[in-house]
Short mmCIF file of C-alpha atoms in Angstrom, two decimals:
data_model
loop_
_atom_site.label_atom_id
_atom_site.label_comp_id
_atom_site.label_asym_id
_atom_site.label_seq_id
_atom_site.Cartn_x
_atom_site.Cartn_y
_atom_site.Cartn_z
CA UNK M 1 0.00 0.00 0.00
CA UNK M 2 2.76 2.45 0.93
CA UNK M 3 4.79 1.61 -2.17
CA UNK M 4 1.76 2.35 -4.31
CA UNK M 5 1.30 5.68 -2.52
CA UNK M 6 4.95 6.66 -3.13
CA UNK M 7 4.50 5.96 -6.83
CA UNK M 8 1.30 8.03 -6.80
CA UNK M 9 3.16 11.00 -5.30
CA UNK M 10 5.75 10.81 -8.06
CA UNK M 11 3.13 10.60 -10.78
CA UNK M 12 1.09 13.46 -9.32
CA UNK M 13 4.10 15.75 -9.18
CA UNK M 14 5.17 14.64 -12.64
CA UNK M 15 1.80 15.37 -14.19
CA UNK M 16 0.74 18.47 -12.22
CA UNK M 17 3.98 20.14 -11.21
CA UNK M 18 4.22 21.86 -7.83
CA UNK M 19 1.80 20.60 -5.15
CA UNK M 20 1.55 21.34 -1.46
CA UNK M 21 1.51 18.68 1.23
CA UNK M 22 -2.16 19.46 1.86
CA UNK M 23 -3.03 18.97 -1.80
CA UNK M 24 -1.15 15.66 -1.94
CA UNK M 25 -2.85 14.53 1.26
CA UNK M 26 -6.28 15.34 -0.18
CA UNK M 27 -5.54 13.46 -3.41
CA UNK M 28 -4.21 10.39 -1.60
CA UNK M 29 -6.75 10.55 1.25
CA UNK M 30 -4.09 10.45 3.94
CA UNK M 31 -2.87 12.88 6.59
CA UNK M 32 -0.38 15.67 5.91
CA UNK M 33 1.98 13.99 8.37
CA UNK M 34 1.89 10.84 6.22
CA UNK M 35 2.84 12.92 3.17
CA UNK M 36 5.82 14.37 5.07
CA UNK M 37 7.03 10.85 5.91
CA UNK M 38 6.55 9.67 2.31
CA UNK M 39 8.44 12.63 0.89
CA UNK M 40 11.31 11.92 3.28
CA UNK M 41 11.38 8.31 2.04
CA UNK M 42 11.55 9.50 -1.56
CA UNK M 43 14.49 11.76 -0.63
CA UNK M 44 16.31 8.83 0.94
CA UNK M 45 15.71 6.79 -2.23
CA UNK M 46 17.50 9.44 -4.29
CA UNK M 47 14.46 10.98 -6.00
CA UNK M 48 15.29 14.62 -6.99
CA UNK M 49 12.40 16.12 -5.07
CA UNK M 50 12.53 19.42 -3.25
CA UNK M 51 10.11 21.59 -1.32
CA UNK M 52 9.70 25.32 -0.79
CA UNK M 53 8.12 26.91 2.25
CA UNK M 54 5.73 29.82 2.21
CA UNK M 55 2.38 30.72 0.70
CA UNK M 56 3.38 29.66 -2.82
CA UNK M 57 5.52 26.76 -1.64
CA UNK M 58 5.12 23.08 -2.23
CA UNK M 59 6.90 20.01 -3.49
CA UNK M 60 8.28 19.73 -7.00
CA UNK M 61 10.48 17.39 -9.03
CA UNK M 62 13.68 18.79 -10.48
CA UNK M 63 13.25 19.96 -14.06
CA UNK M 64 13.58 17.18 -16.58
CA UNK M 65 13.11 14.32 -14.11
CA UNK M 66 10.53 11.76 -15.18
CA UNK M 67 9.84 8.29 -13.90
CA UNK M 68 8.89 5.34 -16.09
CA UNK M 69 7.55 3.50 -13.08
CA UNK M 70 3.78 3.67 -13.58
CA UNK M 71 3.03 1.00 -11.01
CA UNK M 72 0.01 -0.39 -12.92
CA UNK M 73 -1.43 -3.36 -11.10
CA UNK M 74 -3.98 -5.85 -12.41
CA UNK M 75 -7.05 -4.04 -11.06
CA UNK M 76 -5.90 -0.67 -12.44
CA UNK M 77 -5.19 -2.10 -15.90
CA UNK M 78 -8.57 -3.81 -15.95
CA UNK M 79 -10.32 -0.58 -14.90
CA UNK M 80 -8.63 1.36 -17.70
CA UNK M 81 -9.96 -0.99 -20.36
CA UNK M 82 -13.35 -1.23 -18.68
CA UNK M 83 -13.72 2.58 -18.65
CA UNK M 84 -12.93 2.99 -22.33
CA UNK M 85 -16.42 3.46 -23.83
CA UNK M 86 -16.10 3.16 -27.62
CA UNK M 87 -19.49 4.75 -28.33
CA UNK M 88 -18.87 8.09 -26.59
CA UNK M 89 -15.29 8.15 -27.88
CA UNK M 90 -16.56 7.73 -31.43
CA UNK M 91 -19.11 10.51 -30.93
CA UNK M 92 -16.27 12.79 -29.88
CA UNK M 93 -14.33 11.80 -32.98
CA UNK M 94 -11.81 9.85 -30.90
CA UNK M 95 -12.80 6.28 -31.78
CA UNK M 96 -9.60 5.39 -33.71
CA UNK M 97 -7.49 7.24 -31.12
CA UNK M 98 -9.01 5.20 -28.26
CA UNK M 99 -8.48 1.93 -30.15
CA UNK M 100 -4.85 2.81 -30.87
CA UNK M 101 -4.20 3.84 -27.27
CA UNK M 102 -5.69 0.61 -25.92
CA UNK M 103 -3.62 -1.43 -28.36
CA UNK M 104 -0.42 0.32 -27.27
CA UNK M 105 -1.25 -0.13 -23.60
CA UNK M 106 -2.06 -3.79 -24.12
CA UNK M 107 1.25 -4.34 -25.95
CA UNK M 108 3.18 -2.68 -23.11
CA UNK M 109 1.65 -4.82 -20.35
CA UNK M 110 3.39 -7.93 -19.03
CA UNK M 111 1.95 -11.19 -20.48
CA UNK M 112 0.04 -12.20 -17.35
CA UNK M 113 -1.50 -8.77 -16.96
CA UNK M 114 -2.42 -8.63 -20.63
CA UNK M 115 -4.32 -11.91 -20.31
CA UNK M 116 -6.37 -10.52 -17.40
CA UNK M 117 -7.22 -7.38 -19.37
CA UNK M 118 -8.31 -9.53 -22.31
CA UNK M 119 -10.60 -11.46 -19.97
CA UNK M 120 -12.20 -8.18 -18.85
CA UNK M 121 -12.89 -7.16 -22.44
CA UNK M 122 -14.38 -10.58 -23.20
CA UNK M 123 -16.68 -10.66 -20.16
CA UNK M 124 -17.74 -7.03 -19.60
CA UNK M 125 -19.34 -4.61 -22.04
CA UNK M 126 -20.55 -1.17 -20.97
CA UNK M 127 -23.57 0.26 -22.79
CA UNK M 128 -24.47 3.56 -21.13
CA UNK M 129 -27.72 4.70 -22.88
CA UNK M 130 -31.12 3.62 -21.56
CA UNK M 131 -33.49 1.16 -23.21
CA UNK M 132 -36.48 3.26 -24.16
CA UNK M 133 -35.02 6.03 -26.24
CA UNK M 134 -33.15 6.18 -29.50
CA UNK M 135 -29.59 7.52 -29.31
CA UNK M 136 -29.35 11.28 -29.74
CA UNK M 137 -27.99 12.54 -33.01
CA UNK M 138 -25.06 14.77 -32.09
CA UNK M 139 -23.33 15.71 -35.37
CA UNK M 140 -21.98 18.94 -33.83
CA UNK M 141 -20.41 17.20 -30.82
CA UNK M 142 -16.85 17.03 -32.26
CA UNK M 143 -16.93 20.76 -33.00
CA UNK M 144 -18.20 21.50 -29.49
CA UNK M 145 -15.52 19.25 -27.98
CA UNK M 146 -12.85 21.05 -30.02
CA UNK M 147 -14.02 24.42 -28.72
CA UNK M 148 -13.98 23.07 -25.15
CA UNK M 149 -10.45 21.74 -25.57
CA UNK M 150 -9.00 24.84 -27.21
CA UNK M 151 -10.88 27.41 -25.11
CA UNK M 152 -12.71 29.03 -28.01
CA UNK M 153 -16.07 30.78 -27.73
CA UNK M 154 -19.09 29.56 -29.69
CA UNK M 155 -21.96 31.28 -31.45
CA UNK M 156 -24.84 28.79 -31.42
CA UNK M 157 -28.45 28.46 -32.51
CA UNK M 158 -30.14 26.58 -29.67
CA UNK M 159 -33.60 25.00 -29.37
CA UNK M 160 -35.16 25.20 -25.92
CA UNK M 161 -38.51 24.04 -24.55
CA UNK M 162 -40.17 27.45 -24.00
CA UNK M 163 -41.02 30.31 -26.36
CA UNK M 164 -39.20 31.55 -28.26
CA UNK M 165 -37.90 28.04 -28.88
CA UNK M 166 -34.96 28.87 -31.18
CA UNK M 167 -32.51 31.39 -29.74
CA UNK M 168 -29.02 32.64 -30.56
CA UNK M 169 -26.40 32.45 -27.84
CA UNK M 170 -22.73 33.27 -27.45
CA UNK M 171 -21.25 30.61 -25.18
CA UNK M 172 -17.94 30.02 -23.49
CA UNK M 173 -17.78 26.21 -23.24
CA UNK M 174 -16.28 25.00 -19.95
CA UNK M 175 -16.81 21.25 -20.36
CA UNK M 176 -18.86 18.30 -21.61
CA UNK M 177 -20.75 15.76 -19.52
CA UNK M 178 -22.15 12.41 -20.67
CA UNK M 179 -25.20 11.44 -18.60
CA UNK M 180 -27.29 8.34 -19.41
CA UNK M 181 -26.20 8.39 -23.05
CA UNK M 182 -26.90 12.10 -23.53
CA UNK M 183 -24.27 14.82 -23.92
CA UNK M 184 -24.52 18.11 -22.02
CA UNK M 185 -22.46 21.26 -22.46
CA UNK M 186 -21.62 23.39 -19.42
CA UNK M 187 -20.96 26.92 -20.61
CA UNK M 188 -20.86 30.57 -19.53
CA UNK M 189 -22.55 32.92 -19.01
CA UNK M 190 -23.79 31.38 -15.83
CA UNK M 191 -22.50 28.79 -16.18
CA UNK M 192 -25.56 26.95 -17.46
CA UNK M 193 -26.24 23.52 -18.92
CA UNK M 194 -27.23 22.88 -22.54
CA UNK M 195 -28.16 19.68 -24.36
CA UNK M 196 -25.73 19.22 -27.23
CA UNK M 197 -28.36 17.51 -29.41
CA UNK M 198 -30.44 20.70 -29.21
CA UNK M 199 -27.70 22.84 -30.76
CA UNK M 200 -29.02 23.43 -34.28
CA UNK M 201 -26.03 25.28 -35.66
CA UNK M 202 -22.76 26.67 -34.39
CA UNK M 203 -19.80 28.76 -35.38
CA UNK M 204 -16.45 28.59 -33.60
CA UNK M 205 -15.32 32.14 -32.89
CA UNK M 206 -11.79 33.47 -32.93
CA UNK M 207 -12.25 34.72 -29.37
CA UNK M 208 -10.44 32.79 -26.66
CA UNK M 209 -11.50 32.64 -23.02
CA UNK M 210 -10.25 31.21 -19.77
CA UNK M 211 -12.15 28.99 -17.38
CA UNK M 212 -12.43 30.84 -14.03
CA UNK M 213 -10.06 29.80 -11.27
CA UNK M 214 -11.72 27.38 -8.92
CA UNK M 215 -14.26 26.06 -11.40
CA UNK M 216 -14.47 22.27 -11.31
CA UNK M 217 -16.70 20.50 -13.83
CA UNK M 218 -17.42 17.50 -11.60
CA UNK M 219 -18.37 19.72 -8.64
CA UNK M 220 -20.60 21.88 -10.85
CA UNK M 221 -22.36 18.78 -12.18
CA UNK M 222 -22.95 17.42 -8.68
CA UNK M 223 -24.58 20.72 -7.73
CA UNK M 224 -26.63 20.74 -10.92
CA UNK M 225 -27.96 17.24 -10.23
CA UNK M 226 -28.75 18.11 -6.63
CA UNK M 227 -30.72 21.18 -7.73
CA UNK M 228 -32.51 19.12 -10.40
CA UNK M 229 -33.57 16.49 -7.88
CA UNK M 230 -34.67 19.14 -5.38
CA UNK M 231 -37.08 20.61 -7.93
CA UNK M 232 -38.18 17.30 -9.40
CA UNK M 233 -40.85 16.51 -6.80
CA UNK M 234 -42.76 19.63 -5.82
CA UNK M 235 -45.95 18.22 -4.28
CA UNK M 236 -47.54 15.10 -2.80
CA UNK M 237 -50.56 13.10 -3.92
CA UNK M 238 -52.59 10.99 -1.47
CA UNK M 239 -53.83 7.88 -3.25
CA UNK M 240 -55.43 4.48 -2.66
CA UNK M 241 -53.73 1.60 -4.47
CA UNK M 242 -54.95 -1.84 -5.42
CA UNK M 243 -52.43 -4.65 -4.79
CA UNK M 244 -51.66 -4.84 -8.51
CA UNK M 245 -50.98 -1.09 -8.61
CA UNK M 246 -48.59 -1.37 -5.67
CA UNK M 247 -46.52 -3.73 -7.77
CA UNK M 248 -46.60 -1.37 -10.79
CA UNK M 249 -45.98 1.97 -9.12
CA UNK M 250 -42.21 2.61 -9.02
CA UNK M 251 -40.85 1.89 -5.55
CA UNK M 252 -44.24 1.04 -4.05
CA UNK M 253 -43.77 -2.76 -4.04
CA UNK M 254 -40.60 -2.45 -1.96
CA UNK M 255 -42.31 -0.04 0.39
CA UNK M 256 -45.29 -2.37 0.79
CA UNK M 257 -42.91 -5.14 1.88
CA UNK M 258 -41.25 -2.76 4.34
CA UNK M 259 -44.65 -1.76 5.69
CA UNK M 260 -45.38 -5.37 6.55
CA UNK M 261 -42.02 -5.74 8.29
CA UNK M 262 -41.84 -2.47 10.20
CA UNK M 263 -44.38 -0.07 11.64
CA UNK M 264 -42.74 3.15 10.48
CA UNK M 265 -44.47 6.41 9.67
CA UNK M 266 -41.90 7.35 7.04
CA UNK M 267 -40.48 4.57 4.90
CA UNK M 268 -38.77 6.53 2.15
CA UNK M 269 -37.97 10.00 0.89
CA UNK M 270 -39.93 9.20 -2.29
CA UNK M 271 -43.13 7.60 -0.92
CA UNK M 272 -44.66 6.22 2.28
CA UNK M 273 -47.36 3.61 2.81
CA UNK M 274 -49.38 3.18 5.98
CA UNK M 275 -49.73 -0.31 7.44
CA UNK M 276 -53.50 0.16 7.58
CA UNK M 277 -54.80 -2.19 4.91
CA UNK M 278 -58.14 -1.18 3.43
CA UNK M 279 -60.92 -3.27 1.95
CA UNK M 280 -59.83 -5.75 -0.73
CA UNK M 281 -56.22 -5.28 0.24
CA UNK M 282 -55.98 -1.66 -0.96
CA UNK M 283 -53.48 0.57 0.80
CA UNK M 284 -53.01 4.30 1.16
CA UNK M 285 -49.89 5.98 -0.15
CA UNK M 286 -48.42 9.46 -0.14
CA UNK M 287 -46.54 9.76 -3.44
CA UNK M 288 -44.40 12.73 -4.52
CA UNK M 289 -45.33 14.26 -7.88
CA UNK M 290 -43.59 16.74 -10.13
CA UNK M 291 -46.79 18.39 -11.36
CA UNK M 292 -50.49 17.70 -11.80
CA UNK M 293 -49.95 17.15 -15.52
CA UNK M 294 -47.13 14.67 -15.02
CA UNK M 295 -49.01 12.78 -12.29
CA UNK M 296 -52.17 12.63 -14.42
CA UNK M 297 -50.25 10.94 -17.26
CA UNK M 298 -48.60 8.48 -14.89
CA UNK M 299 -51.68 7.58 -12.88
CA UNK M 300 -53.92 7.14 -15.93
CA UNK M 301 -51.74 4.17 -16.88
CA UNK M 302 -52.91 2.43 -13.68
CA UNK M 303 -56.56 2.65 -14.70
CA UNK M 304 -59.07 1.65 -12.02
CA UNK M 305 -56.33 0.34 -9.73
CA UNK M 306 -55.64 3.77 -8.28
CA UNK M 307 -57.86 6.40 -6.68
CA UNK M 308 -56.48 9.88 -6.07
CA UNK M 309 -57.78 11.45 -2.85
CA UNK M 310 -55.67 14.62 -2.87
CA UNK M 311 -54.93 17.16 -4.25
CA UNK M 312 -58.42 18.07 -5.52
CA UNK M 313 -57.15 19.46 -8.85
CA UNK M 314 -55.42 16.17 -9.68
CA UNK M 315 -58.54 14.17 -8.74
CA UNK M 316 -60.65 16.47 -10.95
CA UNK M 317 -58.19 16.19 -13.85
CA UNK M 318 -58.26 12.37 -13.71
CA UNK M 319 -62.07 12.33 -13.46
CA UNK M 320 -62.34 14.56 -16.54
CA UNK M 321 -59.92 12.35 -18.47
CA UNK M 322 -61.90 9.25 -17.50
CA UNK M 323 -65.18 10.86 -18.62
CA UNK M 324 -63.66 11.91 -21.93
CA UNK M 325 -62.35 8.39 -22.54
CA UNK M 326 -65.72 6.85 -21.68
CA UNK M 327 -67.50 9.32 -23.97
CA UNK M 328 -65.15 8.49 -26.81
CA UNK M 329 -65.96 4.80 -26.64
CA UNK M 330 -69.66 5.36 -25.96
CA UNK M 331 -69.96 7.42 -29.17
CA UNK M 332 -68.91 4.37 -31.19
CA UNK M 333 -71.76 2.13 -29.95
#
């Protein structure tokens, strides 16, 4: 474990340049005192590593020093090949580059390690997109990725969901995110998030820009997802569910099992079922909903196996939809 950590310190300093003990400790998830001891061990081993004190201090390798000791172990080599998604790489225009890089890495591995990597490729295949949607067409993705990489501003024609739907925007692209098979662009001003498949046209500008100090794409995306989830469920619906509907409503079957095993008022952040069984085995549930419109579409699929008790506007909307459906079929008699 310690040998692996010493190699990691060398590789971090080789790839990033000067780093403080605190930064190294955060990267390696150890204490600063452990970093001090490791650096002293590297000194004793003859590694040309020096440190400067002060506000702008830190550890740094002497200019020109590079290590060929990568320290790849079996699990790390397997993870590298497992993380190489050919579909997204091809969309970025990097399909041949990824294949060539994997081939070179495979040729450089010791025979035993190469065999294990080959077993990973034979037994694991990652397919990120979901089942029920066709892959997005993203013909402009390579151009967007080039602008991200080279720090060039973009003039885009973008289609959004509200009026006016097609708008012109000047964007400073900070980064790209692949989520569930769909590409998103994080760009200033804002920054804000844009679906790449909704960019209708673009022009790469001559203007260059710099990503603000302190901006981290992964941290921004975590905040974006947290905000999205916080606004996803904005109200609750009180419903009665038939046993068959409990099995069909997402998450309700698991909660029904929990309700039989434990007498808890709250069983989940997403829904809760009381342990008071009603006639014919129906149960009450409090289910979070995004909107009346969304809940109406979802609950209509359950037919007569669900009765909405609250809110009144959702109950009225479902009743009107049921009457309209009945009238449609009655008119054909």
